[in-house]
């Protein structure tokens, strides 16, 4: 082991570092720079913010160590040629073929791209559609910039969350922009082929522009096929895609993302509106993403296998120990959308679990704009990207706390 190794790393037969996801040291996880592990007291298990607890891929760590042996002056901030070439090749996997050479605009992160798109593609007062519940920066980007958020609630079919097509049709009338999350955070849906076709048809029928966040695209748990929204040439002229490596490769502290556009004029509208405001990725973030695409594929596949096991355990635990809770299969992401509305503590569930279970989760209310927050009171988002031991302990704490309150009843 080198001085950089941890108890969660081991040498494989070829002498390379491999990752043992079952051997996570909570003391090392709770390092001073970790907002996930230091926001709450030491007796709290954090399942809230979307960081994985697993060590970063050895290929990425090696590349970062190597990069630090050279100067850290200005990198290729207008677009690193090696990274651009690797991305063009990688994007073809999900259907984003024929992206022009100038169709990649590198960002400091996906959230910056969401704000830039709202700013560049709409005007103050315009209606912007999204589907709720939704990752908070979606509705915040709309309202912070003085646009009108039109949040269309997803429908629970009993088996999964689905799009309310009638409501989407009504919302599209007079709207300018659709903000799409695919895979969807927080429900974990991967929109299937029929849904994507209907969405594309709706966009074209109403002359909408689209900003789609595909940040979790590489975190497919294998239950559904992922296809980029702009894989269909019909919508390439009205769609911008934002993505990045931070979720798949657990590198959120190294901010980088990219905005992808087949239509360079559409991409330029956003670039002009955000000129000088977006900054640029760091030399280390560029090195990280290059290494992820070049050498961290096996690490990602092992991580997905582990996440599938954690998801299976979580689903079984909810079925057996929390039968009045609701949980649908997670198709993409490592985030589960747990329905605890039948419990009498539903309206204060985040604080209840923090105080009585010593588990930190995200509450459903933050995934909707102010006027729709009550719809998601009693839902919680759980991050299951941790060791099985930590996940088991957290879920046991939750089950004990909920049972001790004797507060199960009917929804509402």
PDB file of C-alpha atoms in Angstrom, residues 202-335:
ATOM      1  CA  UNK A 202     -44.791  17.544 -27.738  1.00  0.00           C
ATOM      2  CA  UNK A 203     -41.676  19.711 -27.993  1.00  0.00           C
ATOM      3  CA  UNK A 204     -41.966  19.963 -31.756  1.00  0.00           C
ATOM      4  CA  UNK A 205     -45.713  20.551 -31.667  1.00  0.00           C
ATOM      5  CA  UNK A 206     -45.360  23.486 -29.286  1.00  0.00           C
ATOM      6  CA  UNK A 207     -42.071  24.847 -30.645  1.00  0.00           C
ATOM      7  CA  UNK A 208     -40.286  24.472 -27.308  1.00  0.00           C
ATOM      8  CA  UNK A 209     -36.568  24.555 -26.655  1.00  0.00           C
ATOM      9  CA  UNK A 210     -35.168  21.940 -24.292  1.00  0.00           C
ATOM     10  CA  UNK A 211     -32.388  21.821 -21.724  1.00  0.00           C
ATOM     11  CA  UNK A 212     -31.907  18.229 -20.574  1.00  0.00           C
ATOM     12  CA  UNK A 213     -29.756  17.205 -17.610  1.00  0.00           C
ATOM     13  CA  UNK A 214     -28.264  13.754 -18.247  1.00  0.00           C
ATOM     14  CA  UNK A 215     -25.804  13.841 -15.356  1.00  0.00           C
ATOM     15  CA  UNK A 216     -26.807  10.365 -14.111  1.00  0.00           C
ATOM     16  CA  UNK A 217     -26.794   8.725 -17.554  1.00  0.00           C
ATOM     17  CA  UNK A 218     -23.888   6.400 -16.738  1.00  0.00           C
ATOM     18  CA  UNK A 219     -25.604   5.175 -13.555  1.00  0.00           C
ATOM     19  CA  UNK A 220     -27.983   2.772 -15.256  1.00  0.00           C
ATOM     20  CA  UNK A 221     -28.936  -0.043 -12.883  1.00  0.00           C
ATOM     21  CA  UNK A 222     -29.869  -2.282 -15.789  1.00  0.00           C
ATOM     22  CA  UNK A 223     -33.671  -2.241 -15.615  1.00  0.00           C
ATOM     23  CA  UNK A 224     -34.158   0.105 -18.573  1.00  0.00           C
ATOM     24  CA  UNK A 225     -32.280   1.215 -21.658  1.00  0.00           C
ATOM     25  CA  UNK A 226     -30.965   4.772 -21.576  1.00  0.00           C
ATOM     26  CA  UNK A 227     -31.165   6.923 -24.702  1.00  0.00           C
ATOM     27  CA  UNK A 228     -30.280  10.597 -24.805  1.00  0.00           C
ATOM     28  CA  UNK A 229     -33.166  12.927 -25.545  1.00  0.00           C
ATOM     29  CA  UNK A 230     -31.268  14.459 -28.468  1.00  0.00           C
ATOM     30  CA  UNK A 231     -30.518  11.039 -29.981  1.00  0.00           C
ATOM     31  CA  UNK A 232     -33.473  11.724 -32.283  1.00  0.00           C
ATOM     32  CA  UNK A 233     -32.300  14.071 -35.087  1.00  0.00           C
ATOM     33  CA  UNK A 234     -35.742  15.721 -35.124  1.00  0.00           C
ATOM     34  CA  UNK A 235     -35.048  17.550 -31.839  1.00  0.00           C
ATOM     35  CA  UNK A 236     -31.340  18.253 -32.168  1.00  0.00           C
ATOM     36  CA  UNK A 237     -31.971  21.781 -33.411  1.00  0.00           C
ATOM     37  CA  UNK A 238     -33.935  22.729 -30.280  1.00  0.00           C
ATOM     38  CA  UNK A 239     -32.082  20.771 -27.572  1.00  0.00           C
ATOM     39  CA  UNK A 240     -29.073  21.401 -25.374  1.00  0.00           C
ATOM     40  CA  UNK A 241     -27.758  18.633 -23.129  1.00  0.00           C
ATOM     41  CA  UNK A 242     -25.752  19.106 -19.940  1.00  0.00           C
ATOM     42  CA  UNK A 243     -23.786  16.353 -18.280  1.00  0.00           C
ATOM     43  CA  UNK A 244     -20.601  15.668 -16.340  1.00  0.00           C
ATOM     44  CA  UNK A 245     -18.606  12.979 -14.526  1.00  0.00           C
ATOM     45  CA  UNK A 246     -19.292  13.863 -10.899  1.00  0.00           C
ATOM     46  CA  UNK A 247     -22.116  11.412 -10.155  1.00  0.00           C
ATOM     47  CA  UNK A 248     -20.849   8.391 -12.045  1.00  0.00           C
ATOM     48  CA  UNK A 249     -17.252   8.783 -10.846  1.00  0.00           C
ATOM     49  CA  UNK A 250     -17.869  10.374  -7.435  1.00  0.00           C
ATOM     50  CA  UNK A 251     -15.887  13.548  -8.120  1.00  0.00           C
ATOM     51  CA  UNK A 252     -18.248  16.387  -7.191  1.00  0.00           C
ATOM     52  CA  UNK A 253     -15.402  18.280  -5.520  1.00  0.00           C
ATOM     53  CA  UNK A 254     -13.712  18.691  -8.908  1.00  0.00           C
ATOM     54  CA  UNK A 255     -16.260  20.858 -10.671  1.00  0.00           C
ATOM     55  CA  UNK A 256     -16.650  20.246 -14.392  1.00  0.00           C
ATOM     56  CA  UNK A 257     -19.460  19.709 -16.846  1.00  0.00           C
ATOM     57  CA  UNK A 258     -20.302  20.239 -20.474  1.00  0.00           C
ATOM     58  CA  UNK A 259     -23.157  21.703 -22.494  1.00  0.00           C
ATOM     59  CA  UNK A 260     -23.684  19.799 -25.733  1.00  0.00           C
ATOM     60  CA  UNK A 261     -25.400  21.264 -28.759  1.00  0.00           C
ATOM     61  CA  UNK A 262     -25.855  20.074 -32.314  1.00  0.00           C
ATOM     62  CA  UNK A 263     -27.172  23.515 -33.273  1.00  0.00           C
ATOM     63  CA  UNK A 264     -24.283  25.916 -32.750  1.00  0.00           C
ATOM     64  CA  UNK A 265     -26.528  28.964 -32.991  1.00  0.00           C
ATOM     65  CA  UNK A 266     -28.673  27.683 -30.108  1.00  0.00           C
ATOM     66  CA  UNK A 267     -25.555  26.941 -28.076  1.00  0.00           C
ATOM     67  CA  UNK A 268     -24.190  30.397 -28.882  1.00  0.00           C
ATOM     68  CA  UNK A 269     -27.356  32.053 -27.541  1.00  0.00           C
ATOM     69  CA  UNK A 270     -26.590  30.603 -24.130  1.00  0.00           C
ATOM     70  CA  UNK A 271     -22.881  31.394 -24.343  1.00  0.00           C
ATOM     71  CA  UNK A 272     -23.552  35.037 -25.206  1.00  0.00           C
ATOM     72  CA  UNK A 273     -26.062  35.445 -22.381  1.00  0.00           C
ATOM     73  CA  UNK A 274     -23.574  34.010 -19.865  1.00  0.00           C
ATOM     74  CA  UNK A 275     -20.424  35.587 -21.289  1.00  0.00           C
ATOM     75  CA  UNK A 276     -17.789  35.978 -18.578  1.00  0.00           C
ATOM     76  CA  UNK A 277     -19.992  34.525 -15.845  1.00  0.00           C
ATOM     77  CA  UNK A 278     -19.485  30.769 -16.040  1.00  0.00           C
ATOM     78  CA  UNK A 279     -15.758  30.515 -15.358  1.00  0.00           C
ATOM     79  CA  UNK A 280     -13.872  27.486 -16.592  1.00  0.00           C
ATOM     80  CA  UNK A 281     -12.977  23.995 -15.321  1.00  0.00           C
ATOM     81  CA  UNK A 282      -9.708  23.513 -13.474  1.00  0.00           C
ATOM     82  CA  UNK A 283      -6.659  21.679 -14.741  1.00  0.00           C
ATOM     83  CA  UNK A 284      -7.286  18.884 -12.239  1.00  0.00           C
ATOM     84  CA  UNK A 285     -10.945  18.495 -13.198  1.00  0.00           C
ATOM     85  CA  UNK A 286      -9.961  18.136 -16.840  1.00  0.00           C
ATOM     86  CA  UNK A 287      -7.339  15.520 -15.949  1.00  0.00           C
ATOM     87  CA  UNK A 288      -9.902  13.697 -13.823  1.00  0.00           C
ATOM     88  CA  UNK A 289     -12.512  13.442 -16.584  1.00  0.00           C
ATOM     89  CA  UNK A 290      -9.948  12.314 -19.150  1.00  0.00           C
ATOM     90  CA  UNK A 291      -8.807   9.570 -16.784  1.00  0.00           C
ATOM     91  CA  UNK A 292     -12.386   8.532 -16.010  1.00  0.00           C
ATOM     92  CA  UNK A 293     -13.196   8.010 -19.670  1.00  0.00           C
ATOM     93  CA  UNK A 294      -9.868   6.331 -20.431  1.00  0.00           C
ATOM     94  CA  UNK A 295      -9.382   4.021 -17.470  1.00  0.00           C
ATOM     95  CA  UNK A 296     -12.182   4.029 -14.894  1.00  0.00           C
ATOM     96  CA  UNK A 297     -14.681   1.927 -16.834  1.00  0.00           C
ATOM     97  CA  UNK A 298     -14.024  -1.257 -14.812  1.00  0.00           C
ATOM     98  CA  UNK A 299     -14.393   0.703 -11.558  1.00  0.00           C
ATOM     99  CA  UNK A 300     -17.739   2.063 -12.757  1.00  0.00           C
ATOM    100  CA  UNK A 301     -19.010  -1.384 -13.726  1.00  0.00           C
ATOM    101  CA  UNK A 302     -18.019  -2.775 -10.309  1.00  0.00           C
ATOM    102  CA  UNK A 303     -19.735   0.192  -8.668  1.00  0.00           C
ATOM    103  CA  UNK A 304     -22.930  -0.421 -10.636  1.00  0.00           C
ATOM    104  CA  UNK A 305     -22.897  -4.067  -9.565  1.00  0.00           C
ATOM    105  CA  UNK A 306     -22.587  -3.013  -5.929  1.00  0.00           C
ATOM    106  CA  UNK A 307     -25.332  -0.400  -6.306  1.00  0.00           C
ATOM    107  CA  UNK A 308     -27.663  -3.000  -7.803  1.00  0.00           C
ATOM    108  CA  UNK A 309     -27.088  -5.147  -4.737  1.00  0.00           C
ATOM    109  CA  UNK A 310     -27.770  -2.227  -2.406  1.00  0.00           C
ATOM    110  CA  UNK A 311     -30.925  -1.372  -4.326  1.00  0.00           C
ATOM    111  CA  UNK A 312     -32.119  -4.956  -4.089  1.00  0.00           C
ATOM    112  CA  UNK A 313     -31.441  -4.964  -0.351  1.00  0.00           C
ATOM    113  CA  UNK A 314     -33.248  -1.639   0.096  1.00  0.00           C
ATOM    114  CA  UNK A 315     -36.298  -2.834  -1.856  1.00  0.00           C
ATOM    115  CA  UNK A 316     -36.481  -6.021   0.178  1.00  0.00           C
ATOM    116  CA  UNK A 317     -36.108  -4.155   3.453  1.00  0.00           C
ATOM    117  CA  UNK A 318     -38.934  -1.755   2.607  1.00  0.00           C
ATOM    118  CA  UNK A 319     -41.162  -4.646   1.531  1.00  0.00           C
ATOM    119  CA  UNK A 320     -40.512  -6.693   4.674  1.00  0.00           C
ATOM    120  CA  UNK A 321     -39.991  -4.068   7.378  1.00  0.00           C
ATOM    121  CA  UNK A 322     -41.861  -0.995   6.087  1.00  0.00           C
ATOM    122  CA  UNK A 323     -44.884  -2.468   4.285  1.00  0.00           C
ATOM    123  CA  UNK A 324     -46.875   0.779   4.524  1.00  0.00           C
ATOM    124  CA  UNK A 325     -44.102   2.737   2.867  1.00  0.00           C
ATOM    125  CA  UNK A 326     -43.920   3.159  -0.890  1.00  0.00           C
ATOM    126  CA  UNK A 327     -40.875   2.539  -3.071  1.00  0.00           C
ATOM    127  CA  UNK A 328     -40.657   1.996  -6.809  1.00  0.00           C
ATOM    128  CA  UNK A 329     -37.663   0.434  -8.573  1.00  0.00           C
ATOM    129  CA  UNK A 330     -34.764   2.788  -9.247  1.00  0.00           C
ATOM    130  CA  UNK A 331     -33.799   2.472 -12.897  1.00  0.00           C
ATOM    131  CA  UNK A 332     -30.974   5.026 -12.898  1.00  0.00           C
ATOM    132  CA  UNK A 333     -29.097   7.005 -10.190  1.00  0.00           C
ATOM    133  CA  UNK A 334     -28.321   5.766  -6.669  1.00  0.00           C
ATOM    134  CA  UNK A 335     -31.194   7.747  -5.147  1.00  0.00           C
TER     135      UNK A 335
END
